Every structure is written in structure tokens, then in C-alpha cells.
CSV table of C-alpha atoms and ligand atoms in Angstrom, one decimal:
chain,number,residue,atom,x,y,z
A,191,MET,CA,198.1,100.0,66.8
A,192,LEU,CA,194.5,99.5,65.7
A,193,SER,CA,193.7,97.1,68.5
A,194,GLN,CA,194.8,99.6,71.1
A,195,GLN,CA,192.9,102.3,69.5
A,196,ILE,CA,189.8,100.2,69.6
A,197,GLU,CA,190.3,99.3,73.2
A,198,ALA,CA,190.7,103.0,74.1
A,199,LEU,CA,187.5,103.8,72.3
A,200,ARG,CA,185.7,101.0,74.0
A,201,ALA,CA,186.8,102.4,77.4
A,202,SER,CA,185.8,106.0,76.7
A,203,PHE,CA,182.4,104.8,75.4
A,204,ARG,CA,181.8,102.8,78.6
A,205,GLU,CA,182.7,105.8,80.7
A,206,ALA,CA,180.5,108.1,78.8
A,207,LEU,CA,177.6,105.6,78.9
A,208,ALA,CA,177.9,105.2,82.6
A,209,LYS,CA,177.6,109.0,83.1
A,210,ALA,CA,174.5,109.3,80.9
A,211,ASP,CA,171.6,109.4,83.3
A,212,THR,CA,168.9,111.0,81.2
A,213,LYS,CA,167.3,110.0,77.8
A,214,GLU,CA,168.8,113.2,76.2
A,215,ALA,CA,172.3,112.4,77.6
A,216,LEU,CA,172.1,108.9,76.3
A,217,GLU,CA,171.1,110.1,72.8
A,218,ALA,CA,174.1,112.4,72.8
A,219,VAL,CA,176.5,109.5,73.6
A,220,ARG,CA,174.9,107.4,70.9
A,221,VAL,CA,175.3,110.1,68.3
A,222,SER,CA,178.9,110.9,69.3
A,223,PHE,CA,180.1,107.3,69.2
A,224,LEU,CA,177.8,105.6,66.7
A,225,GLY,CA,176.7,108.5,64.5
A,226,LYS,CA,177.8,108.8,60.8
A,227,LYS,CA,180.6,111.2,61.8
A,228,GLY,CA,181.6,109.3,64.9
A,229,PRO,CA,184.8,107.4,65.6
A,230,ILE,CA,183.4,104.0,64.9
A,231,SER,CA,182.3,105.2,61.4
A,232,ASP,CA,185.8,106.6,60.9
A,233,LEU,CA,187.4,103.3,61.8
A,234,MET,CA,185.2,101.5,59.3
A,235,LYS,CA,186.2,104.0,56.6
A,236,GLY,CA,189.9,103.4,57.4
A,237,LEU,CA,189.5,99.7,56.6
A,238,ARG,CA,189.9,100.3,52.9
A,239,ASP,CA,193.6,101.4,53.5
A,240,LEU,CA,194.5,98.1,55.1
A,241,SER,CA,195.8,94.9,53.6
A,242,PRO,CA,193.3,92.0,53.1
A,243,GLU,CA,194.9,90.2,56.1
A,244,GLU,CA,194.7,93.1,58.4
A,245,LYS,CA,191.2,94.0,57.2
A,246,LYS,CA,189.8,90.7,58.3
A,247,ASP,CA,190.8,91.0,62.0
A,248,ALA,CA,190.2,94.8,62.2
A,249,GLY,CA,186.8,94.4,60.6
A,250,GLN,CA,185.8,91.9,63.3
A,251,TRP,CA,187.0,94.1,66.1
A,252,ILE,CA,185.3,97.1,64.9
A,253,ASN,CA,182.0,95.2,64.3
A,254,ALA,CA,182.2,93.7,67.7
A,255,LEU,CA,182.7,97.2,69.3
A,256,LYS,CA,179.8,98.6,67.2
A,257,THR,CA,177.4,95.7,68.2
A,258,GLU,CA,178.4,96.0,71.8
A,259,ALA,CA,177.9,99.8,71.8
A,260,GLU,CA,174.5,99.5,70.1
A,261,ALA,CA,173.3,96.8,72.6
A,262,ALA,CA,174.6,98.8,75.5
A,263,VAL,CA,172.8,102.0,74.4
A,264,ALA,CA,169.5,100.1,73.9
A,265,GLU,CA,169.8,98.4,77.3
A,266,LYS,CA,170.6,101.7,79.1
A,267,GLY,CA,167.6,103.3,77.3
A,268,LYS,CA,165.2,100.7,78.6
A,269,ALA,CA,166.7,101.0,82.1
A,270,LEU,CA,166.2,104.8,82.1
A,271,GLU,CA,162.6,104.5,80.9
A,272,GLU,CA,161.8,102.1,83.7
A,273,ALA,CA,163.4,104.3,86.3
A,274,ALA,CA,161.4,107.3,85.0
A,275,LEU,CA,158.2,105.4,85.3
A,276,ALA,CA,159.0,104.2,88.8
A,277,ALA,CA,159.8,107.8,89.9
A,278,ALA,CA,156.5,109.0,88.4
A,279,ILE,CA,154.6,106.3,90.3
A,280,ARG,CA,156.4,107.2,93.5
A,281,SER,CA,155.7,110.9,93.3
A,282,ALA,CA,152.0,110.4,92.2
A,283,LYS,CA,149.4,111.3,94.9
A,284,LYS,CA,148.0,108.0,96.2
A,285,PHE,CA,144.3,107.4,96.8
A,286,ASN,CA,143.7,106.3,100.3
A,287,PRO,CA,140.2,105.1,101.0
A,288,THR,CA,140.6,105.4,104.7
A,289,LEU,CA,141.2,109.2,104.7
A,290,PRO,CA,138.2,111.5,105.4
A,291,ARG,CA,136.7,113.1,102.2
A,292,GLU,CA,138.4,116.3,101.3
A,293,ALA,CA,135.8,117.7,98.9
A,294,SER,CA,132.5,119.1,100.1
A,295,HIS,CA,129.8,116.5,99.7
A,296,GLY,CA,126.9,118.7,98.6
A,297,SER,CA,123.5,118.9,100.2
A,298,TYR,CA,119.8,118.4,99.3
A,299,HIS,CA,117.6,121.2,98.1
A,300,PRO,CA,115.3,122.4,100.9
A,301,ILE,CA,112.2,121.5,98.7
A,302,THR,CA,113.5,117.9,98.4
A,303,LEU,CA,113.9,117.8,102.2
A,304,VAL,CA,110.4,118.9,103.0
A,305,SER,CA,108.9,116.7,100.2
A,306,ARG,CA,110.5,113.7,101.7
A,307,ASP,CA,109.1,114.6,105.1
A,308,VAL,CA,105.6,115.0,103.8
A,309,ASN,CA,105.8,111.9,101.6
A,310,ARG,CA,106.9,109.9,104.6
A,311,ILE,CA,104.1,111.3,106.9
A,312,PHE,CA,101.4,110.6,104.3
A,313,SER,CA,102.7,107.2,103.4
A,314,THR,CA,102.4,106.1,107.0
A,315,MET,CA,98.7,107.2,106.8
A,316,GLY,CA,98.1,105.0,103.8
A,317,PHE,CA,98.5,107.4,101.0
A,318,THR,CA,100.4,106.5,97.8
A,319,VAL,CA,102.8,108.9,96.2
A,320,GLU,CA,102.0,109.6,92.6
A,321,ASP,CA,104.0,111.2,89.8
A,322,TYR,CA,102.5,113.5,87.2
A,323,VAL,CA,103.7,115.5,84.2
A,324,GLU,CA,104.7,119.2,84.1
A,325,ILE,CA,103.3,119.8,80.7
A,326,THR,CA,99.6,119.0,80.4
A,327,ASP,CA,96.5,120.3,78.6
A,328,ASP,CA,93.6,122.7,79.2
A,329,TYR,CA,91.2,119.8,80.0
A,330,HIS,CA,93.3,118.4,82.9
A,331,CYS,CA,94.5,121.8,84.3
A,332,PHE,CA,91.1,123.5,84.1
A,333,GLU,CA,88.0,121.9,82.5
A,334,ALA,CA,88.1,118.6,84.4
A,335,LEU,CA,88.3,120.8,87.6
A,336,ASN,CA,85.0,122.5,86.9
A,337,ILE,CA,86.8,125.6,85.4
A,338,PRO,CA,85.2,126.0,82.0
A,339,LYS,CA,86.7,128.3,79.3
A,340,HIS,CA,86.3,132.0,80.2
A,341,HIS,CA,85.7,131.3,83.9
A,342,PRO,CA,87.2,134.2,86.0
A,343,ALA,CA,89.1,131.7,88.2
A,344,ARG,CA,91.5,131.3,85.2
A,345,ASP,CA,92.7,134.9,85.7
A,346,MET,CA,94.6,133.8,88.8
A,347,GLN,CA,96.4,131.1,86.9
A,348,ASP,CA,97.8,132.6,83.8
A,349,THR,CA,100.6,130.3,82.6
A,350,TYR,CA,103.0,129.5,79.7
A,351,TYR,CA,101.4,128.0,76.6
A,352,ILE,CA,103.1,125.9,74.1
A,353,GLU,CA,102.4,126.3,70.4
A,354,ASN,CA,100.7,122.9,70.2
A,355,GLY,CA,98.0,124.1,72.7
A,356,GLN,CA,99.5,122.4,75.7
A,357,LEU,CA,100.5,124.4,78.8
A,358,LEU,CA,102.8,124.2,81.9
A,359,LYS,CA,100.6,123.1,84.8
A,360,THR,CA,99.6,125.9,87.1
A,361,HIS,CA,98.7,123.6,90.1
A,362,THR,CA,99.1,120.0,91.1
A,363,SER,CA,95.3,119.8,91.0
A,364,ALA,CA,95.8,119.2,87.3
A,365,ALA,CA,96.5,115.5,88.2
A,366,GLN,CA,93.3,115.0,90.1
A,367,ASN,CA,91.3,113.7,87.1
A,368,HIS,CA,94.2,111.5,85.9
A,369,ILE,CA,94.5,109.8,89.3
A,370,MET,CA,90.8,109.3,89.8
A,371,ARG,CA,90.7,107.6,86.4
A,372,LYS,CA,93.7,105.6,87.2
A,373,TYR,CA,92.5,104.1,90.6
A,374,GLY,CA,88.8,104.8,90.9
A,375,ALA,CA,87.3,105.0,94.4
A,376,PRO,CA,88.2,104.5,97.2
A,377,LEU,CA,91.7,106.2,97.0
A,378,ARG,CA,94.3,108.0,99.1
A,379,ALA,CA,97.1,109.6,97.1
A,380,ILE,CA,99.5,112.5,97.3
A,381,PHE,CA,101.1,114.0,94.2
A,382,PRO,CA,104.0,116.4,94.5
A,383,GLY,CA,105.0,118.5,91.5
A,384,ARG,CA,106.5,121.6,90.0
A,385,CYS,CA,104.0,124.3,89.0
A,386,PHE,CA,104.3,127.4,86.8
A,387,ARG,CA,102.5,130.7,86.7
A,388,ASN,CA,102.9,134.0,84.9
A,389,GLU,CA,103.5,135.9,88.2
A,390,ALA,CA,104.9,139.2,89.2
A,391,ILE,CA,107.9,138.0,91.3
A,392,ASP,CA,108.5,139.2,94.8
A,393,ALA,CA,109.7,137.8,98.2
A,394,CYS,CA,106.7,135.4,98.3
A,395,HIS,CA,105.8,134.8,94.6
A,396,GLU,CA,107.7,132.9,92.0
A,397,ASN,CA,106.9,131.8,88.4
A,398,THR,CA,108.1,128.3,89.3
A,399,PHE,CA,107.2,126.7,92.6
A,400,PHE,CA,106.3,123.3,94.2
A,401,GLN,CA,103.0,122.0,95.5
A,402,MET,CA,101.9,118.8,97.0
A,403,GLU,CA,98.4,117.8,96.2
A,404,GLY,CA,96.5,115.2,98.2
A,405,MET,CA,93.2,113.5,97.8
A,406,MET,CA,91.2,111.1,99.9
A,407,ILE,CA,88.0,109.6,98.4
A,408,ASP,CA,85.9,107.1,100.2
A,409,LYS,CA,82.4,106.6,101.6
A,410,ASP,CA,81.6,109.1,104.3
A,411,VAL,CA,84.7,111.3,104.1
A,412,SER,CA,84.0,114.6,105.7
A,413,ILE,CA,85.5,118.0,106.6
A,414,SER,CA,86.6,116.5,110.0
A,415,ASN,CA,88.8,114.0,108.2
A,416,LEU,CA,90.3,116.8,106.2
A,417,ILE,CA,91.1,118.9,109.3
A,418,TYR,CA,92.5,115.8,111.1
A,419,PHE,CA,94.9,114.9,108.3
A,420,MET,CA,96.1,118.5,107.8
A,421,LYS,CA,96.8,119.1,111.5
A,422,THR,CA,98.6,115.8,111.9
A,423,MET,CA,100.8,116.4,108.9
A,424,LEU,CA,101.7,120.0,109.9
A,425,SER,CA,102.5,119.1,113.5
A,426,GLU,CA,104.7,116.3,112.2
A,427,VAL,CA,106.5,118.5,109.7
A,428,PHE,CA,107.2,121.3,112.2
A,429,GLY,CA,107.7,119.0,115.1
A,430,ALA,CA,105.3,121.1,117.2
A,431,ASP,CA,101.7,122.1,117.4
A,432,LEU,CA,101.2,125.2,115.2
A,433,SER,CA,98.4,127.8,115.3
A,434,VAL,CA,96.2,127.0,112.3
A,435,ARG,CA,93.1,128.8,111.0
A,436,LEU,CA,90.6,127.8,108.5
A,437,ARG,CA,88.8,130.4,106.4
A,438,PRO,CA,86.3,130.0,103.7
A,439,GLY,CA,87.9,130.0,100.3
A,440,PHE,CA,86.5,129.7,96.8
A,441,PHE,CA,87.8,127.1,94.3
A,442,PRO,CA,85.6,125.9,91.5
A,443,PHE,CA,86.7,122.3,92.1
A,444,THR,CA,85.7,122.3,95.8
A,445,GLU,CA,82.4,122.6,97.7
A,446,PRO,CA,82.9,123.9,100.3
A,447,GLY,CA,86.5,125.3,99.9
A,448,PHE,CA,88.8,126.6,102.6
A,449,GLU,CA,92.1,128.4,103.1
A,450,LEU,CA,94.2,126.9,105.7
A,451,ASP,CA,96.7,129.3,107.2
A,452,ILE,CA,99.5,128.8,109.7
A,453,SER,CA,101.0,131.4,111.9
A,454,CYS,CA,104.1,132.9,110.3
A,455,THR,CA,107.1,131.1,111.7
A,456,ILE,CA,109.5,133.9,110.6
A,457,CYS,CA,108.0,136.7,112.6
A,458,GLY,CA,106.1,134.6,115.1
A,459,GLY,CA,102.8,136.1,113.9
A,460,LYS,CA,103.7,139.8,114.4
A,461,GLY,CA,103.8,140.6,110.7
A,462,CYS,CA,106.7,140.8,108.2
A,463,PRO,CA,107.3,141.0,104.4
A,464,SER,CA,107.2,137.2,104.1
A,465,CYS,CA,103.6,137.1,105.4
A,466,LYS,CA,102.5,140.4,103.9
A,467,ASN,CA,102.4,141.8,107.4
A,468,THR,CA,99.4,139.7,108.4
A,469,GLY,CA,101.1,137.3,110.7
A,470,TRP,CA,99.5,134.4,108.8
A,471,LEU,CA,100.6,132.4,105.8
A,472,GLU,CA,98.2,130.8,103.4
A,473,LEU,CA,99.8,127.4,103.3
A,474,CYS,CA,97.2,124.9,102.3
A,475,PRO,CA,94.0,125.7,100.3
A,476,CYS,CA,91.7,122.7,100.5
A,477,GLY,CA,88.1,121.6,100.5
A,478,MET,CA,85.6,118.8,99.7
A,479,ILE,CA,85.9,117.7,96.1
A,480,HIS,CA,83.1,119.2,94.0
A,481,PRO,CA,80.6,116.6,92.7
A,482,ASN,CA,81.3,117.6,89.1
A,483,VAL,CA,85.0,116.9,89.5
A,484,LEU,CA,84.3,113.4,91.0
A,485,ARG,CA,81.8,112.7,88.1
A,486,GLU,CA,84.4,113.9,85.5
A,487,GLY,CA,86.9,111.5,87.1
A,488,GLY,CA,84.4,108.6,86.8
A,489,ILE,CA,83.4,108.5,90.4
A,490,ASP,CA,79.8,108.5,91.5
A,491,PRO,CA,79.3,111.5,93.9
A,492,GLU,CA,76.1,109.9,95.3
A,493,VAL,CA,78.2,107.1,96.7
A,494,TYR,CA,81.6,108.7,97.4
A,495,THR,CA,82.8,111.9,98.9
A,496,GLY,CA,86.4,113.2,99.3
A,497,PHE,CA,88.7,116.0,100.3
A,498,ALA,CA,91.6,117.5,98.5
A,499,PHE,CA,94.3,119.9,99.3
A,500,GLY,CA,97.1,121.8,97.5
A,501,LEU,CA,99.9,122.3,99.9
A,502,GLY,CA,102.4,125.0,99.0
A,503,MET,CA,105.7,123.1,99.3
A,504,THR,CA,107.8,126.1,98.5
A,505,ARG,CA,106.1,128.1,101.3
A,506,LEU,CA,106.3,125.2,103.6
A,507,ALA,CA,110.1,125.0,103.1
A,508,MET,CA,110.3,128.8,103.7
A,509,MET,CA,108.4,128.4,107.0
A,510,LYS,CA,110.3,125.3,108.1
A,511,TYR,CA,113.8,126.7,107.4
A,512,GLY,CA,113.1,130.4,108.0
A,513,VAL,CA,113.9,131.4,104.4
A,514,LYS,CA,112.9,135.0,103.9
A,515,ASP,CA,112.9,135.2,100.2
A,516,ILE,CA,111.3,132.6,97.8
A,517,ARG,CA,113.8,133.6,95.1
A,518,ASP,CA,116.6,131.9,97.0
A,519,PHE,CA,115.2,128.5,96.0
A,520,ASN,CA,115.6,128.9,92.3
A,521,SER,CA,118.7,131.1,92.5
A,522,GLY,CA,121.1,128.2,92.1
A,523,SER,CA,123.2,129.9,94.8
A,524,LEU,CA,125.1,127.2,96.6
A,525,LYS,CA,125.8,129.7,99.4
A,526,ALA,CA,122.1,129.9,100.1
A,527,LEU,CA,121.2,126.3,99.3
A,528,SER,CA,124.0,124.3,100.9
A,529,GLN,CA,123.0,125.3,104.4
A,530,PHE,CA,120.4,122.6,104.5
A,531,ASP,CA,121.3,119.0,105.0
A,532,ALA,CA,119.5,115.8,105.5
A,533,LYS,CA,119.4,114.9,109.1
B,84,LIG,N1,95.0,124.2,93.1
B,84,LIG,C1,94.8,125.3,93.9
B,84,LIG,C2,95.8,126.4,93.6
B,84,LIG,O1,96.9,126.1,93.3
B,84,LIG,C3,94.9,124.9,95.4
B,84,LIG,C4,93.8,124.0,95.9
B,84,LIG,C5,92.7,124.4,96.4
B,84,LIG,C6,94.0,122.6,95.7
B,84,LIG,C7,91.7,123.6,96.9
B,84,LIG,C8,93.0,121.7,96.2
B,84,LIG,C9,91.9,122.3,96.8
B,84,LIG,O2,93.1,120.4,96.1
B,84,LIG,O3,90.9,121.4,97.3
B,84,LIG,O4,95.4,127.6,93.8
């Protein structure tokens, strides 16, 4: 009997469907029951052998089974998809904001740390912190600083020249003229910056390094003011009184000029490669600003005087953190650099 045959088919379809628990298994059930070569298709084909009376009922039964099977496959497909999604969500790693951070959180570069220290100390003494370019011109780097073309002082500061005639600044003093023109007198400013020189590289020389320039210009500024500010700043940075010595030094943009040295904090003054075995480190060349430099900056040297200094920030960081080789700073080596942290 056809109706029994259809019922048996319906039962086996439901059983197969219930067992299909993956998308692939479901597809296999669909093909085997509803495919072109499946039993429902065969039943349809058999209709043409029936009488018109029988055909009517049989047609309805077969169609009902086909519609029911198609709907059941679609419904089961949806249910399987939802279950798969729910499982994926369940197994996904959940973000928990209350857990401690797993990844390492990085650290500041030692130059950044000492710069912040020095910025803070000078800010509390009324100095503004100024920014300046890394690429400048011959006038700012040399001529405005009383270093005319062919002056022998240029030999110490060979640098990298750009085809358009500009150059990478060799010292932060290159900003002196710009800042005098910007503010006029009186002024107190520090200006940190990256400097470049064509250097033979060793444990204490790099072609790229940092300085912090400072200037104070006012009526009656003297060498005593210079010494006071330098000593205050250094004892703040190192958190202790250091041995400091002042020697005469020559810079075309100062009159008089000095070399300020501190006792080497790596060897305690005994002598080591970091201090070229002298026990002292040239940390801060400085001096009274040359009248020609003031005049070039639009300031009357008959009325105003001032001091300036060029603090070696890279050296200062070496001293403060006991870094033996200047090359570590530009190495990009996280092993070396991640040991410093902002405290
Ligand atoms: N610009 C000099 C250099 O890099 C250092 C310097 C010396 C800066 C004396 C100054 C100064 O401001 O007064 O060699």
C-alpha cells in the first residue's frame, strides 16, 4: 500500500534527522531523502502509473511528506548553526578587566627619564621648556653663535649636510638665536634636543646624542648665578651633592667659557674607560653669553648679560644609571633599555 510506504519513509526520515548532529550529517540526510535519486523523487515518478483517482490522494501525501521534510531540514540546519555559535562563544577566551595585565608594559627610555627630571627641576626655577628643530641651517648652528665660516671651532662639529644646504644640528646651542628672537630679554629657557655629529664611535661618543641647552638672560646675571643653577640642578638629579669642578673652556659663543665636570659615578673617580681614566666627566660646558651672540639675537649687551649651558643628557643618563657604554642607548635592545622604569 502506498500510504503505508509513505508512513514508513516518514518514520525513517525522522529517525535519520534526529541522529544528524552536524551540518555535514544533515546535508547527507537531505540528499538521501530529498535528492533527485532519493525515495521521495521515486514516489513522484511512480505517480504516472496510477489511476487519476489514486493519483490525487497519493500526490497530496507525497507532497505533504516532501514539504514536511524540507521544513524539518531547514529548521534543524538553523538549530545546528545556533548551537555551533553558542559553543564558539563558550570556548572563547573571555576578557576580564579585573585580572592583572599579562603582557609586559614597556618602559621609558633612560634619556626620557632624565629629561623629565631636568625639565621639572628647571621649571620650578622659572625656566620655560622650548622645542627646536633637528634640521637647521649654517646661520643658526654656527654663524649666529660667533662661529664664522672657516673658524677652527667648526672642526669639532662636523655633521651631516643635506643637499639643499641645511644640516643636522650639532648642538642645542643652535636654538639660542631663535629663542632670543622669540622672547627678547629677560628670559629663562631650557631647550632639550637630539644632536648629530660625524664622530668616531666608542664607549663615550655617538653620532646621535641628546643635549639640554639652557639660557638665562637678565640685568646683572653673573657667573655666580651660573654656578648656583648648575649645582642645584645636579644635586637634584643625582639626589646627593656631587664633586664638581669648573675649568676654563673655549667656546666662540661664550666669554668667559667653562667646562663643568662631575666626578665619574661609575668608578667613583678612580678612572675607567667611561671617563677616559681621568675620574672626571665633562658634563656641562657653559659660560657667559658672548656679547656678539646677544647682539645677533637682538638683545643689547650693554644692558643685559646672561649665561648658557649645554648639558650632555646622554652622558647624564650614563652617570645617573651607571650605563657603561653610550651605544646601548641607540641600540634598540629591549634587554638593555627595559631595565629603567619611571618611579
Ligand atoms: N654647544 C656646545 C657643544 O655642544 C656646548 C656649550 C658650551 C653650550 C658652552 C653652551 C655654552 O651653551 O655656553 O660643544
